Coordinates of C-alpha atoms in Angstrom, one line a residue:
Chain A
M1372 CA 151.6 10.2 124.0
K1373 CA 148.8 7.6 125.6
N1374 CA 149.4 4.0 124.6
L1375 CA 145.9 3.1 123.2
S1376 CA 145.6 -0.9 124.6
E1377 CA 146.0 0.9 128.0
M1378 CA 142.6 3.0 127.3
R1379 CA 139.0 1.9 128.3
E1380 CA 137.7 -0.5 125.6
V1381 CA 134.7 1.0 123.5
Y1382 CA 131.9 -0.7 122.0
V1383 CA 129.8 -0.8 119.2
A1384 CA 126.5 -0.1 120.8
G1385 CA 123.8 0.6 118.0
I1386 CA 124.5 0.7 114.0
G1387 CA 121.8 2.2 111.3
L1388 CA 121.9 2.0 107.8
V1389 CA 119.7 3.4 104.9
P1390 CA 119.3 1.2 101.6
W1391 CA 121.8 2.2 98.9
G1392 CA 120.7 4.0 95.8
V1393 CA 119.0 7.0 94.2
Y1394 CA 117.1 9.3 96.4
E1395 CA 115.9 11.7 94.2
N1396 CA 113.5 13.9 96.0
K1397 CA 115.4 13.3 99.4
E1398 CA 118.4 15.3 100.8
H1399 CA 120.9 14.1 102.5
Y1400 CA 119.6 15.3 106.1
D1401 CA 116.1 13.4 105.4
F1402 CA 118.1 10.2 104.8
G1403 CA 121.4 10.7 107.0
S1404 CA 118.6 11.5 110.0
D1405 CA 116.9 7.6 108.8
A1406 CA 120.7 6.8 109.9
V1407 CA 120.5 8.3 112.8
F1408 CA 117.3 7.1 114.1
N1409 CA 118.0 3.2 112.9
A1410 CA 120.8 3.2 114.9
L1411 CA 119.5 4.7 117.9
K1412 CA 117.0 2.2 117.7
D1413 CA 119.3 -0.5 117.3
A1414 CA 121.7 0.5 120.4
E1415 CA 118.1 1.1 122.4
M1416 CA 119.0 4.9 123.3
E1417 CA 117.1 7.9 123.5
W1418 CA 118.2 10.5 121.1
N1419 CA 119.0 12.6 124.6
N1420 CA 121.8 9.5 125.3
I1421 CA 123.0 11.1 122.7
Q1422 CA 126.5 13.5 124.5
A1423 CA 128.6 14.2 121.0
A1424 CA 128.4 13.9 117.1
F1425 CA 130.8 13.2 114.5
I1426 CA 129.1 13.6 111.1
G1427 CA 131.5 12.6 107.8
S1428 CA 130.9 13.6 104.3
V1429 CA 132.2 15.1 101.5
Y1430 CA 130.0 17.4 99.2
Q1431 CA 127.6 18.2 101.6
G1432 CA 128.7 21.8 102.4
T1433 CA 129.4 23.3 105.6
G1434 CA 126.9 22.8 108.6
S1435 CA 126.2 19.6 106.7
G1436 CA 126.2 17.7 109.8
H1437 CA 124.4 20.2 111.8
Q1438 CA 120.5 19.6 109.6
V1439 CA 120.7 16.1 110.4
I1440 CA 121.2 17.1 113.6
K1441 CA 118.0 19.5 113.2
E1442 CA 116.3 16.5 111.8
V1443 CA 116.5 14.5 115.1
G1444 CA 116.4 17.9 117.9
Q1445 CA 119.5 20.5 119.1
T1446 CA 120.0 19.4 122.6
G1447 CA 123.1 21.9 122.4
I1448 CA 125.5 19.0 122.3
P1449 CA 128.8 19.5 119.8
I1450 CA 128.4 18.6 116.4
V1451 CA 131.5 18.3 114.6
N1452 CA 131.9 17.5 110.6
V1453 CA 134.4 15.7 109.1
E1454 CA 135.4 15.6 105.8
N1455 CA 138.3 13.3 104.9
A1456 CA 137.4 12.5 101.2
C1457 CA 136.6 9.0 100.6
S1458 CA 137.4 8.2 105.0
S1459 CA 135.5 10.7 106.1
G1460 CA 133.0 8.3 107.8
S1461 CA 135.9 6.3 108.9
S1462 CA 137.6 9.2 109.8
A1463 CA 134.4 10.3 112.1
F1464 CA 133.9 6.8 113.4
R1465 CA 137.7 7.3 114.8
L1466 CA 137.1 10.4 116.4
A1467 CA 134.0 9.4 118.3
Y1468 CA 136.1 5.6 119.3
Q1469 CA 138.4 8.4 120.9
M1470 CA 137.0 10.2 122.3
I1471 CA 135.4 7.2 124.3
A1472 CA 138.7 5.6 125.0
A1473 CA 139.5 8.9 126.4
E1474 CA 136.9 9.3 128.8
I1475 CA 135.6 11.9 127.4
Y1476 CA 132.5 11.3 126.6
D1477 CA 130.3 7.7 126.9
I1478 CA 128.1 7.8 124.6
V1479 CA 128.3 9.6 121.0
I1480 CA 127.1 8.8 117.5
A1481 CA 129.1 8.7 114.5
V1482 CA 127.6 9.4 110.7
G1483 CA 128.5 9.1 107.3
M1484 CA 125.9 10.6 104.2
E1485 CA 126.3 11.3 101.1
K1486 CA 123.9 12.5 98.3
M1487 CA 126.2 12.6 95.2
P1488 CA 125.8 16.3 93.4
K1489 CA 125.0 16.4 89.5
G1490 CA 127.0 18.1 87.2
P1491 CA 130.5 19.6 87.6
I1492 CA 132.9 18.7 91.0
K1493 CA 135.1 21.0 91.4
S1494 CA 137.6 18.7 93.0
T1495 CA 140.6 19.6 95.2
A1496 CA 142.2 16.6 95.2
F1497 CA 143.8 17.9 92.3
R1498 CA 146.2 21.1 91.5
P1499 CA 144.5 23.4 88.6
W1500 CA 146.9 22.0 85.9
E1501 CA 146.6 18.5 87.1
L1502 CA 142.4 19.2 86.1
A1503 CA 143.1 20.6 82.6
S1504 CA 145.3 18.2 82.0
G1505 CA 142.7 15.6 82.4
F1506 CA 144.4 13.3 85.6
N1507 CA 141.2 13.6 87.2
V1508 CA 139.5 10.5 85.8
Q1509 CA 139.8 8.6 89.1
M1510 CA 138.7 5.2 86.5
A1511 CA 142.1 6.0 84.2
N1512 CA 144.5 7.0 87.9
Y1513 CA 143.4 3.6 89.1
A1514 CA 143.7 1.8 85.6
N1515 CA 147.0 3.2 85.6
E1516 CA 148.1 1.5 88.7
A1517 CA 146.8 -1.4 87.9
V1518 CA 149.3 -1.6 84.5
E1519 CA 151.7 -1.3 87.3
Y1520 CA 150.7 -4.4 89.1
M1521 CA 149.8 -5.9 86.1
H1522 CA 153.9 -5.4 84.5
E1523 CA 155.1 -6.3 88.4
T1524 CA 152.9 -9.7 89.7
G1525 CA 151.8 -10.8 86.1
A1526 CA 147.9 -10.3 86.9
S1527 CA 145.8 -9.8 84.0
V1528 CA 142.3 -8.3 83.5
E1529 CA 140.2 -11.4 84.0
D1530 CA 141.6 -11.4 88.0
F1531 CA 140.0 -7.9 88.0
A1532 CA 137.1 -9.5 86.4
R1533 CA 136.9 -11.8 89.2
V1534 CA 136.6 -9.7 91.8
T1535 CA 134.0 -7.9 90.4
V1536 CA 132.1 -11.4 90.0
K1537 CA 132.4 -12.1 93.4
N1538 CA 131.5 -9.1 94.7
R1539 CA 128.8 -9.0 92.7
K1540 CA 127.5 -12.2 93.8
N1541 CA 128.0 -11.4 97.6
G1542 CA 125.3 -7.8 97.1
A1543 CA 123.2 -10.0 95.3
L1544 CA 122.2 -11.8 98.9
N1545 CA 122.3 -8.0 100.3
P1546 CA 118.6 -6.2 100.2
N1547 CA 120.8 -2.8 100.9
A1548 CA 122.7 -2.8 97.7
R1549 CA 122.2 -0.4 95.1
F1550 CA 122.8 -3.8 92.2
Q1551 CA 121.9 -7.0 93.1
K1552 CA 121.6 -8.5 90.4
P1553 CA 125.2 -11.1 89.9
V1554 CA 127.2 -10.3 86.2
T1555 CA 129.7 -13.0 84.6
L1556 CA 133.1 -12.6 84.0
E1557 CA 131.9 -13.0 80.0
E1558 CA 130.1 -9.7 81.3
V1559 CA 132.5 -8.0 82.9
M1560 CA 134.6 -8.1 80.0
E1561 CA 132.4 -7.2 77.7
S1562 CA 131.6 -3.8 79.6
R1563 CA 132.3 -0.8 77.7
M1564 CA 135.7 0.4 78.3
V1565 CA 136.1 3.0 79.7
A1566 CA 140.0 4.0 80.7
S1567 CA 141.9 1.0 79.4
P1568 CA 142.7 -1.7 80.6
L1569 CA 139.8 -1.0 82.8
R1570 CA 136.3 -1.5 82.1
L1571 CA 132.9 -0.1 83.1
F1572 CA 131.8 -2.8 85.7
H1573 CA 135.2 -3.2 86.9
C1574 CA 134.5 0.3 88.0
C1575 CA 132.0 0.7 91.4
P1576 CA 129.0 2.6 90.6
L1577 CA 127.8 6.3 92.8
A1578 CA 124.8 6.5 95.2
D1579 CA 123.8 7.8 98.0
G1580 CA 123.2 6.9 101.2
A1581 CA 124.1 7.4 104.7
A1582 CA 124.9 5.0 107.8
A1583 CA 125.4 5.9 111.9
A1584 CA 126.7 4.3 114.9
V1585 CA 126.8 4.8 118.1
L1586 CA 129.9 3.8 120.3
C1587 CA 129.6 3.8 123.8
S1588 CA 131.6 2.6 127.1
K1589 CA 130.7 -0.8 128.8
N1590 CA 128.8 0.6 131.4
K1591 CA 126.2 2.5 129.7
L1592 CA 125.3 -0.1 127.2
K1593 CA 122.1 -2.2 126.8
S1594 CA 122.3 -5.1 125.8
I1595 CA 125.6 -6.8 125.5
K1596 CA 124.6 -9.9 124.1
R1597 CA 124.8 -7.9 120.8
S1598 CA 127.4 -5.9 121.4
I1599 CA 131.1 -5.7 119.6
S1600 CA 134.4 -3.9 120.5
V1601 CA 136.2 -2.0 118.8
A1602 CA 139.8 -3.2 119.0
A1603 CA 141.8 -0.9 116.9
S1604 CA 140.7 2.5 114.5
T1605 CA 143.5 3.6 112.7
L1606 CA 144.3 6.3 109.7
T1607 CA 147.1 6.6 108.3
S1608 CA 147.2 10.1 105.2
G1609 CA 150.2 10.2 103.3
V1610 CA 153.7 9.3 103.2
Y1611 CA 156.7 11.1 101.3
G1612 CA 157.5 8.6 98.3
E1613 CA 154.4 6.8 97.2
G1614 CA 152.4 7.3 94.6
I1615 CA 148.9 8.0 95.2
M1616 CA 147.4 8.6 91.7
M1617 CA 143.8 9.1 92.7
C1618 CA 144.9 12.4 94.6
G1619 CA 147.9 13.6 91.9
T1620 CA 151.0 12.2 93.6
V1621 CA 153.1 9.3 92.1
N1622 CA 156.2 7.9 93.2
S1623 CA 159.9 9.3 94.1
L1624 CA 162.5 7.0 92.0
K1625 CA 165.3 8.3 94.7
F1626 CA 163.5 8.1 97.9
P1627 CA 160.6 5.4 97.9
A1628 CA 158.2 4.9 100.2
K1629 CA 159.5 2.0 103.0
S1630 CA 156.0 1.3 103.8
G1631 CA 152.5 2.8 102.0
I1632 CA 149.8 3.8 103.9
V1633 CA 147.8 0.6 103.8
K1634 CA 150.3 -1.1 104.6
L1635 CA 151.0 1.2 107.9
S1636 CA 147.8 1.6 108.9
A1637 CA 147.0 -2.4 109.5
D1638 CA 150.3 -3.3 111.3
Q1639 CA 150.0 0.0 113.6
A1640 CA 146.1 -1.4 113.5
Y1641 CA 147.4 -5.3 114.2
E1642 CA 149.4 -3.9 117.0
I1643 CA 147.1 -2.1 118.8
A1644 CA 144.6 -4.8 118.8
G1645 CA 147.0 -7.5 119.7
Y1646 CA 145.6 -9.9 116.6
G1647 CA 147.6 -10.7 112.9
P1648 CA 145.7 -11.0 109.4
E1649 CA 145.4 -14.3 110.3
D1650 CA 143.3 -14.0 112.9
M1651 CA 140.7 -11.8 111.4
D1652 CA 137.7 -14.0 109.8
V1653 CA 135.9 -11.2 108.3
V1654 CA 137.4 -8.0 106.0
Q1655 CA 136.1 -5.2 103.9
A1656 CA 138.3 -4.0 101.7
Y1657 CA 138.1 -0.5 99.3
D1658 CA 136.9 -1.8 95.9
T1659 CA 136.4 1.5 94.6
M1660 CA 138.1 -0.6 91.1
A1661 CA 138.1 -3.9 90.8
P1662 CA 141.7 -3.8 90.7
A1663 CA 142.0 -2.3 93.8
E1664 CA 140.6 -5.3 96.2
L1665 CA 143.5 -7.0 95.2
W1666 CA 146.5 -5.1 95.7
D1667 CA 144.9 -4.1 98.7
V1668 CA 144.7 -7.2 100.6
E1669 CA 148.0 -7.9 99.8
K1670 CA 149.0 -5.0 102.2
L1671 CA 146.3 -5.5 104.5
G1672 CA 148.7 -8.6 104.4
F1673 CA 146.4 -12.1 104.0
C1674 CA 148.5 -13.3 101.3
R1675 CA 151.9 -11.5 100.1
E1676 CA 152.2 -9.7 96.8
G1677 CA 151.1 -10.9 93.8
E1678 CA 149.2 -13.5 95.2
A1679 CA 145.9 -12.2 95.2
P1680 CA 144.6 -13.1 91.9
K1681 CA 145.6 -17.2 92.2
F1682 CA 143.8 -16.5 96.2
L1683 CA 140.7 -14.9 94.9
K1684 CA 140.5 -17.7 92.1
E1685 CA 140.4 -20.4 94.5
G1686 CA 137.9 -19.3 96.6
V1687 CA 139.7 -18.0 99.5
F1688 CA 137.8 -14.5 99.6
D1689 CA 134.3 -16.3 99.2
I1690 CA 131.5 -16.1 102.1
N1691 CA 133.0 -19.4 103.0
G1692 CA 136.1 -19.1 102.1
K1693 CA 139.0 -19.1 105.0
T1694 CA 139.1 -14.7 104.8
P1695 CA 136.0 -13.8 103.4
V1696 CA 135.9 -10.4 101.7
N1697 CA 133.0 -7.6 100.9
T1698 CA 130.2 -9.8 102.0
D1699 CA 128.2 -7.1 101.8
G1700 CA 129.1 -6.7 97.5
G1701 CA 131.2 -4.3 98.5
L1702 CA 131.2 -0.7 96.6
M1703 CA 131.0 -2.6 93.5
S1704 CA 127.4 -3.7 94.6
R1705 CA 126.5 -1.2 97.4
G1706 CA 127.7 2.0 95.4
H1707 CA 129.9 4.4 97.2
P1708 CA 128.2 7.4 98.6
L1709 CA 131.6 8.6 99.4
G1710 CA 131.2 10.3 103.2
A1711 CA 129.1 7.5 103.9
T1712 CA 131.1 4.9 102.6
G1713 CA 133.8 3.8 105.3
L1714 CA 131.0 3.6 107.7
G1715 CA 128.5 1.4 105.4
Q1716 CA 131.6 -0.9 105.6
I1717 CA 132.2 -0.6 109.9
C1718 CA 128.3 -1.6 109.5
E1719 CA 129.0 -4.6 107.7
I1720 CA 131.7 -5.5 109.5
I1721 CA 129.2 -5.2 112.9
T1722 CA 126.2 -7.4 111.0
Q1723 CA 128.2 -10.6 110.0
L1724 CA 130.5 -10.4 113.8
R1725 CA 126.2 -10.6 115.6
G1726 CA 125.3 -13.5 112.7
E1727 CA 123.0 -11.3 111.7
A1728 CA 123.4 -10.5 107.8
G1729 CA 121.4 -13.6 107.1
K1730 CA 122.1 -15.1 103.0
R1731 CA 125.8 -13.7 103.3
Q1732 CA 126.3 -14.8 107.1
V1733 CA 129.9 -15.9 107.5
N1734 CA 130.4 -19.1 109.5
N1735 CA 130.8 -17.7 113.6
P1736 CA 132.9 -14.7 112.6
G1737 CA 134.6 -13.4 115.7
I1738 CA 137.1 -11.2 114.2
G1739 CA 136.6 -8.8 111.8
L1740 CA 138.1 -5.9 110.2
A1741 CA 137.3 -2.9 107.8
H1742 CA 139.2 -0.6 105.5
S1743 CA 138.7 2.2 103.7
M1744 CA 140.7 5.0 101.3
G1745 CA 140.3 8.5 100.9
A1746 CA 141.9 11.3 98.5
G1747 CA 144.5 13.1 100.0
P1748 CA 145.6 10.5 100.4
N1749 CA 144.2 7.8 103.5
S1750 CA 144.0 4.8 104.4
S1751 CA 141.9 4.0 107.6
V1752 CA 141.5 0.6 109.2
T1753 CA 139.1 -0.2 112.2
I1754 CA 139.2 -4.1 113.7
F1755 CA 136.3 -5.1 116.1
K1756 CA 136.0 -8.4 117.8
K1757 CA 132.9 -9.6 119.7
Chain B
M973 CA 137.9 40.2 60.9
V974 CA 139.4 37.0 60.1
S975 CA 142.6 36.4 60.5
T976 CA 145.5 33.6 59.8
D977 CA 147.6 33.8 62.7
T978 CA 146.9 32.0 65.6
T979 CA 149.1 32.9 68.9
T980 CA 150.4 29.9 69.9
I981 CA 150.0 29.9 74.2
P982 CA 151.2 27.0 76.8
L983 CA 148.5 25.5 79.3
R984 CA 151.0 26.8 82.0
E985 CA 153.3 29.3 82.1
G986 CA 157.1 28.3 83.2
F987 CA 156.5 24.1 83.0
W988 CA 159.0 24.3 79.8
T989 CA 161.9 25.8 78.1
N990 CA 161.7 27.3 75.1
L991 CA 158.6 27.4 73.6
R992 CA 159.5 28.6 70.3
D993 CA 163.0 27.0 69.7
G994 CA 161.4 23.8 68.6
N995 CA 161.1 20.7 70.6
K996 CA 164.9 19.0 70.8
Q997 CA 165.8 22.2 72.6
T998 CA 162.9 22.1 75.2
R999 CA 163.1 21.0 78.5
L1000 CA 160.7 21.3 81.5
I1001 CA 161.9 23.2 84.7
G1002 CA 161.9 21.4 87.9
S1003 CA 163.1 22.0 91.1
R1004 CA 166.6 20.4 92.5
C1005 CA 167.5 20.1 96.6
S1006 CA 170.9 20.7 96.7
S1007 CA 170.5 18.8 99.9
C1008 CA 169.2 15.5 99.6
G1009 CA 169.4 15.2 95.5
E1010 CA 165.5 14.6 95.2
I1011 CA 164.0 16.2 92.0
F1012 CA 160.6 18.0 92.0
F1013 CA 157.9 18.5 88.8
P1014 CA 156.5 20.6 88.1
K1015 CA 159.0 23.5 89.8
K1016 CA 158.1 24.8 93.2
E1017 CA 156.9 28.0 93.9
K1018 CA 159.1 27.9 97.2
N1019 CA 162.4 26.6 97.8
W1020 CA 161.3 24.7 100.8
C1021 CA 162.4 20.6 99.5
V1022 CA 159.8 18.4 101.6
H1023 CA 161.6 15.3 101.5
C1024 CA 164.2 16.5 103.4
N1025 CA 162.9 19.5 105.0
R1026 CA 165.3 21.9 104.0
S1027 CA 165.0 25.8 102.0
T1028 CA 167.7 24.3 99.3
L1029 CA 165.6 24.3 96.4
E1030 CA 166.6 25.1 93.1
E1031 CA 165.7 25.4 89.8
T1032 CA 166.6 22.8 87.1
T1033 CA 165.6 21.1 83.7
L1034 CA 164.9 17.9 83.0
S1035 CA 165.7 15.3 80.5
N1036 CA 163.9 15.0 78.0
K1037 CA 164.1 11.2 77.8
G1038 CA 162.6 8.4 80.0
K1039 CA 160.6 5.4 80.1
I1040 CA 156.7 4.4 80.2
A1041 CA 155.9 3.6 83.7
T1042 CA 152.3 3.5 83.5
Y1043 CA 149.7 4.7 81.0
S1044 CA 146.1 4.3 80.4
V1045 CA 144.1 5.5 77.3
V1046 CA 140.7 7.1 78.5
M1047 CA 137.2 6.3 76.4
Q1048 CA 135.2 9.3 78.1
Q1049 CA 135.3 13.0 78.8
P1050 CA 136.4 13.8 82.0
G1051 CA 134.3 15.6 85.0
G1052 CA 134.0 18.9 85.9
G1053 CA 134.7 20.6 82.3
F1054 CA 138.0 21.6 83.1
Y1055 CA 139.5 19.2 80.7
K1056 CA 139.6 20.8 76.7
G1057 CA 141.7 18.4 75.0
P1058 CA 140.6 15.3 72.4
V1059 CA 138.7 12.0 73.4
P1060 CA 140.2 9.3 73.6
Y1061 CA 143.0 10.6 75.3
A1062 CA 146.1 9.1 77.3
Y1063 CA 147.6 9.7 80.4
G1064 CA 150.4 8.2 82.6
C1065 CA 153.7 8.0 84.0
V1066 CA 157.4 8.7 82.7
D1067 CA 160.5 7.7 84.2
L1068 CA 162.7 10.3 83.0
E1069 CA 166.6 9.5 82.9
D1070 CA 167.1 11.7 85.5
G1071 CA 165.4 10.3 88.6
I1072 CA 162.1 11.2 88.7
R1073 CA 158.9 10.4 88.2
I1074 CA 156.4 12.8 86.0
E1075 CA 152.9 12.4 85.3
T1076 CA 152.1 13.4 81.8
L1077 CA 149.7 13.3 79.0
F1078 CA 150.8 10.7 75.9
S1079 CA 151.0 11.7 72.4
A1080 CA 151.1 8.3 70.1
D1081 CA 149.9 8.2 66.0
N1082 CA 148.0 5.2 67.9
F1083 CA 147.6 4.8 72.0
D1084 CA 147.9 0.6 70.6
Q1085 CA 151.9 1.5 70.7
L1086 CA 151.9 2.1 73.6
E1087 CA 153.8 -0.3 76.3
V1088 CA 155.7 -0.1 79.6
E1089 CA 159.1 0.2 80.1
M1090 CA 158.8 1.7 76.2
D1091 CA 161.4 5.0 75.5
V1092 CA 159.6 8.0 75.3
E1093 CA 160.7 11.7 74.7
L1094 CA 159.6 15.5 75.5
V1095 CA 157.9 17.2 72.7
I1096 CA 155.9 20.5 73.1
E1097 CA 152.2 20.0 71.2
K1098 CA 148.9 21.7 70.2
F1099 CA 146.4 20.4 73.6
Y1100 CA 143.0 22.6 72.1
D1101 CA 142.1 25.6 70.6
D1102 CA 140.9 27.8 73.1
E1103 CA 137.7 29.9 73.0
N1104 CA 139.4 33.1 71.6
G1105 CA 141.4 31.0 69.1
N1106 CA 144.5 30.6 70.5
E1107 CA 146.3 26.9 69.7
V1108 CA 147.1 25.9 73.5
V1109 CA 150.3 23.9 73.3
T1110 CA 150.8 21.2 76.1
F1111 CA 153.9 19.1 76.9
K1112 CA 153.8 15.0 76.4
F1113 CA 155.5 12.5 76.1
K1114 CA 155.6 10.0 72.7
P1115 CA 157.5 7.2 72.4
V1116 CA 160.8 7.3 70.4

């Protein structure tokens, strides 16, 4: 296996987003191609510069990426559709990164998009008996893990609510977020119970949306000044013994996993990048449900197990704190278009490292990390540096 | 024709023993690996152990007693239309005496009484009536 740190450097030349929200009268190829045009413009490149496309989505169906490219221009380049649940966008990004690092292509586009389906969704993350038993309620699966986390660490439901309050506060500074109104701790704690102990405002909203990134080798960059390099991009899928209830697995009692997938993907990324968690100036963690942000920042190494609630309360994860987390409001404010989410997180880190995040700008960050989870399970970590 | 007889059918065949013998003798059916000792539920179709990667699984029955590891009370109808039971309902994980954690529905007079580390035991209970008038039963764990 080739040593990634010895391969050529890969840069993000441009990113493109569309506002997160509900696109009643548009299809995934409409706003998916808008994200492509925005990324090309940002990279100062032409469509015929692009040599390959990796396009992530979950529910858009066969050849959905091809439908996007039909709106941009069919040039004969290979298009590969990537379905990796909620880490589809970051998995597409990783493939684009590897293609350039391995010197197979010089300029590649990664896209993530989703128009969330209405009505019954046949979830393939669960077996038929699990669906019939009602085990596919993701709020309840996270609630179960939250109960275990509370039991082990002494965390409270108010601690989870503080994640929502922080992220909705950040989201109010993000013109692309679906929810741009802050909420109070009381409002979270008084919102409707969905799956005990989690309430409606502990859960992220769904949304439609798309994100794209143009990646290239150094010699193809139009502007070195705004370019950001990829220091590591890892993906860890399930390991034996670790229970992840959002895809129907529970812990093995006899043979528990030594390390879970979040820690494994983070440790591998830190080793490749040559940086540790202490070097990260800005972070995007996966907050589909509020408590998940707490155990994720612990598993990513930003504090020890059980310490995240205290650090959150002290403001460590605020935009002006030591380790700002989910500066764009996270999934909690932005909403969660499954296939786009991972790439949306990546776009926020790029925006922050460029110093273009406006009112939510972190003070002069040099290195940042994006983490996304997905049913399967998957955990992907991407580290960027200025 | 109106019949007073209802047929009792399990949610899934092969998940537990002794459907008609009453709850006390009923056991969940799983697989046990004769090489590494790992236990699986439900029973694996193939005798392949996904822990030690050998073809050494054998059918086994599981303890009907355990402790609650996690739980959540679900207040809304699950998406997709696959779930036909009552709402609210509770599900989570139970650690059985054999050393296996399983995902299960909970039965309780009041879901507020559920607690982590509470002693629970297996029951086979009515889940819902299907469209043909059959009583569908499934396994649940209930506070002792």
